[in-house]
PDB file of N, CA and C in Angstrom:
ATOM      1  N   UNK K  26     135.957 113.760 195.634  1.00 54.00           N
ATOM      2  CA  UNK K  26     137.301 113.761 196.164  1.00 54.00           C
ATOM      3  C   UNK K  26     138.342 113.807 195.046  1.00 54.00           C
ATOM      4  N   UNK K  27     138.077 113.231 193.902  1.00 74.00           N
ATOM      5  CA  UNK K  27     139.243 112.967 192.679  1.00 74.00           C
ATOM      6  C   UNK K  27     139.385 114.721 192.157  1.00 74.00           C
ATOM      7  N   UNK K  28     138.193 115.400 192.315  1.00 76.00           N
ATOM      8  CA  UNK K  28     138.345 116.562 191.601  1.00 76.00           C
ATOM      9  C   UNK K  28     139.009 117.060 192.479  1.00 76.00           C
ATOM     10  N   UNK K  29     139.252 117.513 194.082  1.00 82.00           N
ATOM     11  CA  UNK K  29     139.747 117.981 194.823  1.00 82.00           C
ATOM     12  C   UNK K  29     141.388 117.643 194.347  1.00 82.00           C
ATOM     13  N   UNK K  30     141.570 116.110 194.559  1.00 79.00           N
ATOM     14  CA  UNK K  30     143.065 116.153 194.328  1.00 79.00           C
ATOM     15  C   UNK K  30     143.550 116.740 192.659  1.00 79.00           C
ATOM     16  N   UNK K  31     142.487 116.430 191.604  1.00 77.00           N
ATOM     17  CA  UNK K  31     143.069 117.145 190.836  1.00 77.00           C
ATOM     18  C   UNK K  31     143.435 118.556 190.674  1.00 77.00           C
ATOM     19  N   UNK K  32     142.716 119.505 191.412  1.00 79.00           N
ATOM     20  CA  UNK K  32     142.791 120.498 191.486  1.00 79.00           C
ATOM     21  C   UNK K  32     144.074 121.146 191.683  1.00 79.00           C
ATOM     22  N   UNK K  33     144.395 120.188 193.703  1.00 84.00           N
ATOM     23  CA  UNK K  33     145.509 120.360 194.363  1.00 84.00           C
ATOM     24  C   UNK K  33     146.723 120.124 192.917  1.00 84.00           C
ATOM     25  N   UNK K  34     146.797 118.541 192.682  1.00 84.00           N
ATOM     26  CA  UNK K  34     148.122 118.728 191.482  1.00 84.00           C
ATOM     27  C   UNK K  34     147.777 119.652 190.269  1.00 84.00           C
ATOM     28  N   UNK K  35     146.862 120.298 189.931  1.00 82.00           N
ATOM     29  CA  UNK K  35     147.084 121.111 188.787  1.00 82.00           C
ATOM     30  C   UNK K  35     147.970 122.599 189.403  1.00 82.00           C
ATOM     31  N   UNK K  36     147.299 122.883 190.894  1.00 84.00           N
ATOM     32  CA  UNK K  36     147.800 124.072 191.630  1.00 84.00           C
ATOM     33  C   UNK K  36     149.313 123.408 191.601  1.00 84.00           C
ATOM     34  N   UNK K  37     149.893 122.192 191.649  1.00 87.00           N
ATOM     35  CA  UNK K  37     151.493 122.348 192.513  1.00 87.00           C
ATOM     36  C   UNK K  37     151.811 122.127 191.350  1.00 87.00           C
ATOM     37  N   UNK K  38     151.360 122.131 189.520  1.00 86.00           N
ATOM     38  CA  UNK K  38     152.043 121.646 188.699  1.00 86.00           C
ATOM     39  C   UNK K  38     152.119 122.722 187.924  1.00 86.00           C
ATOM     40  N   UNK K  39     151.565 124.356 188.351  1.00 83.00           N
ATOM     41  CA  UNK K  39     151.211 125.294 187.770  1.00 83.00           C
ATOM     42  C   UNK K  39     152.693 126.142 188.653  1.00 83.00           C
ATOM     43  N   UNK K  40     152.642 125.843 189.615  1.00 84.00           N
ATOM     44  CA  UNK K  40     153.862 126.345 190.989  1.00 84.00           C
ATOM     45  C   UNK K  40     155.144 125.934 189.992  1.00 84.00           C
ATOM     46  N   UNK K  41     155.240 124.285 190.202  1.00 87.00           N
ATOM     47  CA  UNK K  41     156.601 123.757 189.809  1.00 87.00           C
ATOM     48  C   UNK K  41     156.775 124.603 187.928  1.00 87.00           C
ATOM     49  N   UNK K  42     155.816 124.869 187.143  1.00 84.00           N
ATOM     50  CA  UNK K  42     155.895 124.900 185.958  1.00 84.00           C
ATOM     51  C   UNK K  42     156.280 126.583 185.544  1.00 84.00           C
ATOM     52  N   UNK K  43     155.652 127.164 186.812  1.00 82.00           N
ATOM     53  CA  UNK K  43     155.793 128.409 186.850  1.00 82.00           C
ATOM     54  C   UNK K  43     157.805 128.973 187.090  1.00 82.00           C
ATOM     55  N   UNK K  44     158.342 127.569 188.172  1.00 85.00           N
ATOM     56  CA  UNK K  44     159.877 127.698 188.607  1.00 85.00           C
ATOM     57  C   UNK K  44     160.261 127.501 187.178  1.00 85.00           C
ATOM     58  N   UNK K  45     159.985 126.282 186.491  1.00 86.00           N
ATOM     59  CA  UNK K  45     160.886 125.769 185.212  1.00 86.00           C
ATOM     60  C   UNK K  45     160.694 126.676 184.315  1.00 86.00           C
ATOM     61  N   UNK K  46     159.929 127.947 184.133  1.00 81.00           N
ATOM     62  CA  UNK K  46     159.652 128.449 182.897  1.00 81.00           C
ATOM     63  C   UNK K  46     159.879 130.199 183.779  1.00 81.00           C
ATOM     64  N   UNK K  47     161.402 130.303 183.913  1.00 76.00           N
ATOM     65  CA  UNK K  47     161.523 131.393 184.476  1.00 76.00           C
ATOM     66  C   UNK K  47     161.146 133.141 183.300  1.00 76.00           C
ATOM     67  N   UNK K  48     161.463 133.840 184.091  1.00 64.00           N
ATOM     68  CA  UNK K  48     161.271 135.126 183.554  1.00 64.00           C
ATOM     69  C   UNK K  48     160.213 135.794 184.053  1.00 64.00           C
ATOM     70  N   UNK K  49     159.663 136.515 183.646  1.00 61.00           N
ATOM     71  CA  UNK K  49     158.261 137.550 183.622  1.00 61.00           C
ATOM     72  C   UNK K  49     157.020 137.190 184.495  1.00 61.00           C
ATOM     73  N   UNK K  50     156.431 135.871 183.929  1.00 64.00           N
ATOM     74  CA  UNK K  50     155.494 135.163 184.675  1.00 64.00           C
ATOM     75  C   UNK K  50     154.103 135.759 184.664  1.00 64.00           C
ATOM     76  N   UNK K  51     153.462 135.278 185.150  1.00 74.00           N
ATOM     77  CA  UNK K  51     151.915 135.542 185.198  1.00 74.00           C
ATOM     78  C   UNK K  51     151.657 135.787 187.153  1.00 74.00           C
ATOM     79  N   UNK K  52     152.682 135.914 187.764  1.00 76.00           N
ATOM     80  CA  UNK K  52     152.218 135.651 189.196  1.00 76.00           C
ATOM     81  C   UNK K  52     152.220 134.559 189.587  1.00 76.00           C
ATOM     82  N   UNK K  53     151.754 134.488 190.879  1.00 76.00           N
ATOM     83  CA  UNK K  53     151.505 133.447 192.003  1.00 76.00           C
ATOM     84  C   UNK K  53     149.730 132.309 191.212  1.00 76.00           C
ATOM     85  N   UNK K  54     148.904 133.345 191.489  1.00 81.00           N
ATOM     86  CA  UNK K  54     147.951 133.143 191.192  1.00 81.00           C
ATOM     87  C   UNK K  54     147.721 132.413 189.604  1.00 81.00           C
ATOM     88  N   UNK K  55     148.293 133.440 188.621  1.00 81.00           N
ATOM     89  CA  UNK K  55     148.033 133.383 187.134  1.00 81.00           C
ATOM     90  C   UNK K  55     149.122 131.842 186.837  1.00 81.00           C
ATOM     91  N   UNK K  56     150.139 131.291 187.823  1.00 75.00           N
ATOM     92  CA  UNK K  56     150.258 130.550 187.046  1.00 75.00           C
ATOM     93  C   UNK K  56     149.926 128.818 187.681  1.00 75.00           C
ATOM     94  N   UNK K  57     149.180 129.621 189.016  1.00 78.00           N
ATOM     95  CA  UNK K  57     148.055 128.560 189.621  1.00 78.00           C
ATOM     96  C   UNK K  57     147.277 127.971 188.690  1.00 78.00           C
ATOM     97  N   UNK K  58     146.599 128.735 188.100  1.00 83.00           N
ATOM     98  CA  UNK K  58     145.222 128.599 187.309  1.00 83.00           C
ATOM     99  C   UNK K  58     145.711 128.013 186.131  1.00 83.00           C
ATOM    100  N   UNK K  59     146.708 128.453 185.459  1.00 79.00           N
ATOM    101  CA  UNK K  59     147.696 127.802 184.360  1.00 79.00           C
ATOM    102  C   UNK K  59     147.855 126.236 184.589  1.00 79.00           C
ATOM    103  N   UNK K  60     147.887 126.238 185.587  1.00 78.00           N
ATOM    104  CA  UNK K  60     148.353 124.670 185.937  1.00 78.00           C
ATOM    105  C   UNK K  60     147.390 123.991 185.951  1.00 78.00           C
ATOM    106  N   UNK K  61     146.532 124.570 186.492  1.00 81.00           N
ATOM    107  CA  UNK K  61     145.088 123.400 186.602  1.00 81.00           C
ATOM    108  C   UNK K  61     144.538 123.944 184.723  1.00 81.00           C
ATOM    109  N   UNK K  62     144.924 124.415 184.516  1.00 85.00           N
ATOM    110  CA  UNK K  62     144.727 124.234 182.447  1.00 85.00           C
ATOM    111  C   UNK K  62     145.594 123.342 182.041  1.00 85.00           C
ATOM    112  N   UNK K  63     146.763 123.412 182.702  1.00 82.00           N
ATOM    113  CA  UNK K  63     147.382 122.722 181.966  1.00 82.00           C
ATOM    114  C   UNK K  63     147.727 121.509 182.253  1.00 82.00           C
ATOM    115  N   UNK K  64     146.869 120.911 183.610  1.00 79.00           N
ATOM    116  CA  UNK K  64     146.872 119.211 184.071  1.00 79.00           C
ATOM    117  C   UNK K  64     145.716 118.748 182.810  1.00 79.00           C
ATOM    118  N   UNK K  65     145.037 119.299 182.521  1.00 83.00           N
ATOM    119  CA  UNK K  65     144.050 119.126 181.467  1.00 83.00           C
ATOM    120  C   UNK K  65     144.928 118.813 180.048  1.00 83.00           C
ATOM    121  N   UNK K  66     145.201 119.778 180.004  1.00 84.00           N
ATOM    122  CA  UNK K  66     145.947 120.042 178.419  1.00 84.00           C
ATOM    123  C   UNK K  66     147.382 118.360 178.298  1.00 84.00           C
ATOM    124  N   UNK K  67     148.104 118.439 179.787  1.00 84.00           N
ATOM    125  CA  UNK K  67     148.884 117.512 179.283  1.00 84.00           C
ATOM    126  C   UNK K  67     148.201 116.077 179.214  1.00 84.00           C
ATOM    127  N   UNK K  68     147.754 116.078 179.887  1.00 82.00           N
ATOM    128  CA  UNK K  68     146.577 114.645 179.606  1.00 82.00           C
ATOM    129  C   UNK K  68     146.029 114.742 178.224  1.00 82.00           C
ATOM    130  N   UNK K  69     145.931 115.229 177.647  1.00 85.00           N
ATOM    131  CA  UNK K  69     145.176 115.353 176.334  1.00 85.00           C
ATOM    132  C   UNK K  69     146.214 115.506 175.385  1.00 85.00           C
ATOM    133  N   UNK K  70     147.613 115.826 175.015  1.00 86.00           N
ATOM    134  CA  UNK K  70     148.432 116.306 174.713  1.00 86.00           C
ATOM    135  C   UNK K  70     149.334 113.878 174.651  1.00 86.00           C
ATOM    136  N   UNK K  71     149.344 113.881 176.278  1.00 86.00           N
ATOM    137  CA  UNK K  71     149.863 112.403 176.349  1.00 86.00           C
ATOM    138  C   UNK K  71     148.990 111.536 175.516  1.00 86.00           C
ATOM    139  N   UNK K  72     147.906 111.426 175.902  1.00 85.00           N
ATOM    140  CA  UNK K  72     147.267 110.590 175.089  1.00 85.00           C
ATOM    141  C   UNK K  72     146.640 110.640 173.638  1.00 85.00           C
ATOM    142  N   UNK K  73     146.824 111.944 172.795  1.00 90.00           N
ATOM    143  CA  UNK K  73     147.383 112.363 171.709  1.00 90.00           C
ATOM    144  C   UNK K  73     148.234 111.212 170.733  1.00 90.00           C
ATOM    145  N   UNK K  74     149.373 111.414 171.897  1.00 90.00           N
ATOM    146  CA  UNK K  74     150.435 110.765 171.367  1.00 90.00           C
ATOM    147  C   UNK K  74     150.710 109.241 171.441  1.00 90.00           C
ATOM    148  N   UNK K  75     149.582 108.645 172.525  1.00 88.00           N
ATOM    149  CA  UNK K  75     149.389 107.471 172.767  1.00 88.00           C
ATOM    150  C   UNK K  75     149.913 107.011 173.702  1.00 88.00           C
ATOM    151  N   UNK K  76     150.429 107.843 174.728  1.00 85.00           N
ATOM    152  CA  UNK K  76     150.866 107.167 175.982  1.00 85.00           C
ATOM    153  C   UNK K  76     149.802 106.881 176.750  1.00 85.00           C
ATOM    154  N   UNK K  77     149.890 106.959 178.032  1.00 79.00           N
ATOM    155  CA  UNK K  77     148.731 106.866 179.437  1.00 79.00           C
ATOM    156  C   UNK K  77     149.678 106.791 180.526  1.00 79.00           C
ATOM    157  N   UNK K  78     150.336 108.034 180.966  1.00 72.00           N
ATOM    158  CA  UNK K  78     150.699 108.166 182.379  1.00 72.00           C
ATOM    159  C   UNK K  78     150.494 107.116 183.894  1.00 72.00           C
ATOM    160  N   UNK K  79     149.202 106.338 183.590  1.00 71.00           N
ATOM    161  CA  UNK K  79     148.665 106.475 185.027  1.00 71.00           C
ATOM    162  C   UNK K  79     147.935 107.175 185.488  1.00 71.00           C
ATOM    163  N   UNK K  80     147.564 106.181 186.836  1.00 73.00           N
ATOM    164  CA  UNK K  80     146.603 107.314 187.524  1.00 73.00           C
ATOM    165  C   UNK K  80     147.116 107.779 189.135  1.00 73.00           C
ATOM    166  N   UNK K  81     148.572 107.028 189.459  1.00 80.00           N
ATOM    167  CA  UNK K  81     149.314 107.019 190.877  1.00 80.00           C
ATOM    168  C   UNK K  81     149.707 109.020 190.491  1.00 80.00           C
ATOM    169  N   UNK K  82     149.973 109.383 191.687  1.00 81.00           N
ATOM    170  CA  UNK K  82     150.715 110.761 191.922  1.00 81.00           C
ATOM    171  C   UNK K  82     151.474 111.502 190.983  1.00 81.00           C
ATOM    172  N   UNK K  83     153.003 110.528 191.384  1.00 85.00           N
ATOM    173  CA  UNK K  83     154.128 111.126 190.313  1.00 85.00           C
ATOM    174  C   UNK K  83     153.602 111.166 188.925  1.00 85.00           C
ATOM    175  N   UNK K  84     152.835 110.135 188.298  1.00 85.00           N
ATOM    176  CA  UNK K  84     152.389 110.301 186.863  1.00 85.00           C
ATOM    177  C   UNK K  84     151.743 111.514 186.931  1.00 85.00           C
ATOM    178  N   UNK K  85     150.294 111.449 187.638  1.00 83.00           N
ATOM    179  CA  UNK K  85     149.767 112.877 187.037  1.00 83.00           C
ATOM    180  C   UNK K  85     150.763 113.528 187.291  1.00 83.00           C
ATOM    181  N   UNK K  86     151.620 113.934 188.158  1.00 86.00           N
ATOM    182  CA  UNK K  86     152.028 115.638 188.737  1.00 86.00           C
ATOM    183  C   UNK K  86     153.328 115.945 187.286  1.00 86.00           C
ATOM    184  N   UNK K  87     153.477 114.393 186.700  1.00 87.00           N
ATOM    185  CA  UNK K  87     154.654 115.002 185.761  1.00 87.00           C
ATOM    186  C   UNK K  87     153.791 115.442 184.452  1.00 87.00           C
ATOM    187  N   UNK K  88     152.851 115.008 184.452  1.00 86.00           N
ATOM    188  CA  UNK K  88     151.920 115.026 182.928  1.00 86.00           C
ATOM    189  C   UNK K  88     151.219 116.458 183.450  1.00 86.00           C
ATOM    190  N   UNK K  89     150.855 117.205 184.774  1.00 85.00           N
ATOM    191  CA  UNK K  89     150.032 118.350 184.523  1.00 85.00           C
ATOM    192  C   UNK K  89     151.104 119.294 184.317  1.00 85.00           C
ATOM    193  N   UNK K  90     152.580 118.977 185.133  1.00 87.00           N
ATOM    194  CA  UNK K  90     153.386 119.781 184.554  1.00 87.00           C
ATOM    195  C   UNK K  90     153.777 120.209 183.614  1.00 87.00           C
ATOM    196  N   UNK K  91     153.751 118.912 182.360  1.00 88.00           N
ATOM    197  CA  UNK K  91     154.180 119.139 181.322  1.00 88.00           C
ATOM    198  C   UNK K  91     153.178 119.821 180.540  1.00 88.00           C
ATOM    199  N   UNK K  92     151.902 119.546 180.937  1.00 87.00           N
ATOM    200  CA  UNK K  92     151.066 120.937 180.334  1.00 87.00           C
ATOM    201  C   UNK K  92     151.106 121.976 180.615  1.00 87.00           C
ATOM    202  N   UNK K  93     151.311 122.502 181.967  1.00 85.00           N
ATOM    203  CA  UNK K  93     151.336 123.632 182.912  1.00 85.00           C
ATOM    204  C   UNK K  93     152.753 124.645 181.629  1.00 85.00           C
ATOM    205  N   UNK K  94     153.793 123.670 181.647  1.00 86.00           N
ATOM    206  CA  UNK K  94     154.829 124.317 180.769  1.00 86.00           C
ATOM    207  C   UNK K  94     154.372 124.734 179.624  1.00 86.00           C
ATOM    208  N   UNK K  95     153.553 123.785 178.857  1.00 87.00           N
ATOM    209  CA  UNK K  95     153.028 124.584 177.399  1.00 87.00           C
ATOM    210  C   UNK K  95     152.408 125.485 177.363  1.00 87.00           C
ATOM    211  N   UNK K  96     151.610 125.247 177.919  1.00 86.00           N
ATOM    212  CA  UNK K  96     150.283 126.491 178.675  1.00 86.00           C
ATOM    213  C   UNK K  96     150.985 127.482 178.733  1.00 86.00           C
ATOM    214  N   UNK K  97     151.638 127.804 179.816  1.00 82.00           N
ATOM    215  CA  UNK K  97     152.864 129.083 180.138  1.00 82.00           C
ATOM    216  C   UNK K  97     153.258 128.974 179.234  1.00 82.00           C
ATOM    217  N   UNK K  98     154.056 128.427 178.131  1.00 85.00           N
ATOM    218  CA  UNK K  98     154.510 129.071 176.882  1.00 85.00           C
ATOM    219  C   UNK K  98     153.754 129.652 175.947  1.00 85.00           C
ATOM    220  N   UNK K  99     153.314 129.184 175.970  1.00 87.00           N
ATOM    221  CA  UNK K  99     151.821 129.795 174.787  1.00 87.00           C
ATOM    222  C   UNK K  99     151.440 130.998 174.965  1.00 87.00           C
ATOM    223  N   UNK K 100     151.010 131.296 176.495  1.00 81.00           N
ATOM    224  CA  UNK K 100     150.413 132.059 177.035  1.00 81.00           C
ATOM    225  C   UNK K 100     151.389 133.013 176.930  1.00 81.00           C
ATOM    226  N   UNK K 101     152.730 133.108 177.124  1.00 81.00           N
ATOM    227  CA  UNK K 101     153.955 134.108 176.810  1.00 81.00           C
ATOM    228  C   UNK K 101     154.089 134.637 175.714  1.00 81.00           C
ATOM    229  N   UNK K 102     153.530 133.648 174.547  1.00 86.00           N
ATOM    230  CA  UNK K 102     153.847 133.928 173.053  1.00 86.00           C
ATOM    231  C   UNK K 102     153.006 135.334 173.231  1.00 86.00           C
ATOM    232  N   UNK K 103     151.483 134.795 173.348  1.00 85.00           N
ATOM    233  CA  UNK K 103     150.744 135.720 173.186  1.00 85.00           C
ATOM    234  C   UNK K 103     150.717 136.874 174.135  1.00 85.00           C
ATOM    235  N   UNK K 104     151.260 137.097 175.152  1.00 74.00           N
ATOM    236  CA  UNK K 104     151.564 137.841 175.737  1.00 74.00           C
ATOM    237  C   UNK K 104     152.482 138.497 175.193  1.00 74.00           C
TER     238      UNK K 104
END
């Protein structure tokens, strides 16, 4: 079940990350998949730095976002 919901917030943090990081884009899809990379990436990225989000909702959905955004940037560079 935990992987299911992670999935779901990597999909709505790949959506929301896809609005904040306007322009060109990768699609609907491409920046679905972005998001669930990048619920990964910001978790790894937070605790890097030594925080720990949590494990309630709003924490993850702001921490996959904030990967979802790097991800999409990155992914632009190299694009």
């Amino acid at each position: 079940m935990n992987i299911l919901v992670s999935i779901l917030v990597g999909i709505a943090a790949g959506w929301i990350g896809g609005q904040l990081m306007k322009g060109r884009g990768f699609g609907l899809f491409g920046n679905l998949l972005l998001g669930v990379v990048g619920a990964v990436v910001g978790g790894w990225v937070l605790n890097f730095f030594g925080f720990y989000a949590g494990s309630s909702l709003l924490p993850t959905l702001g921490t996959s976002v904030l990967g979802a955004v790097i991800i999409l940037f990155i992914a632009r560079l190299i694009r």
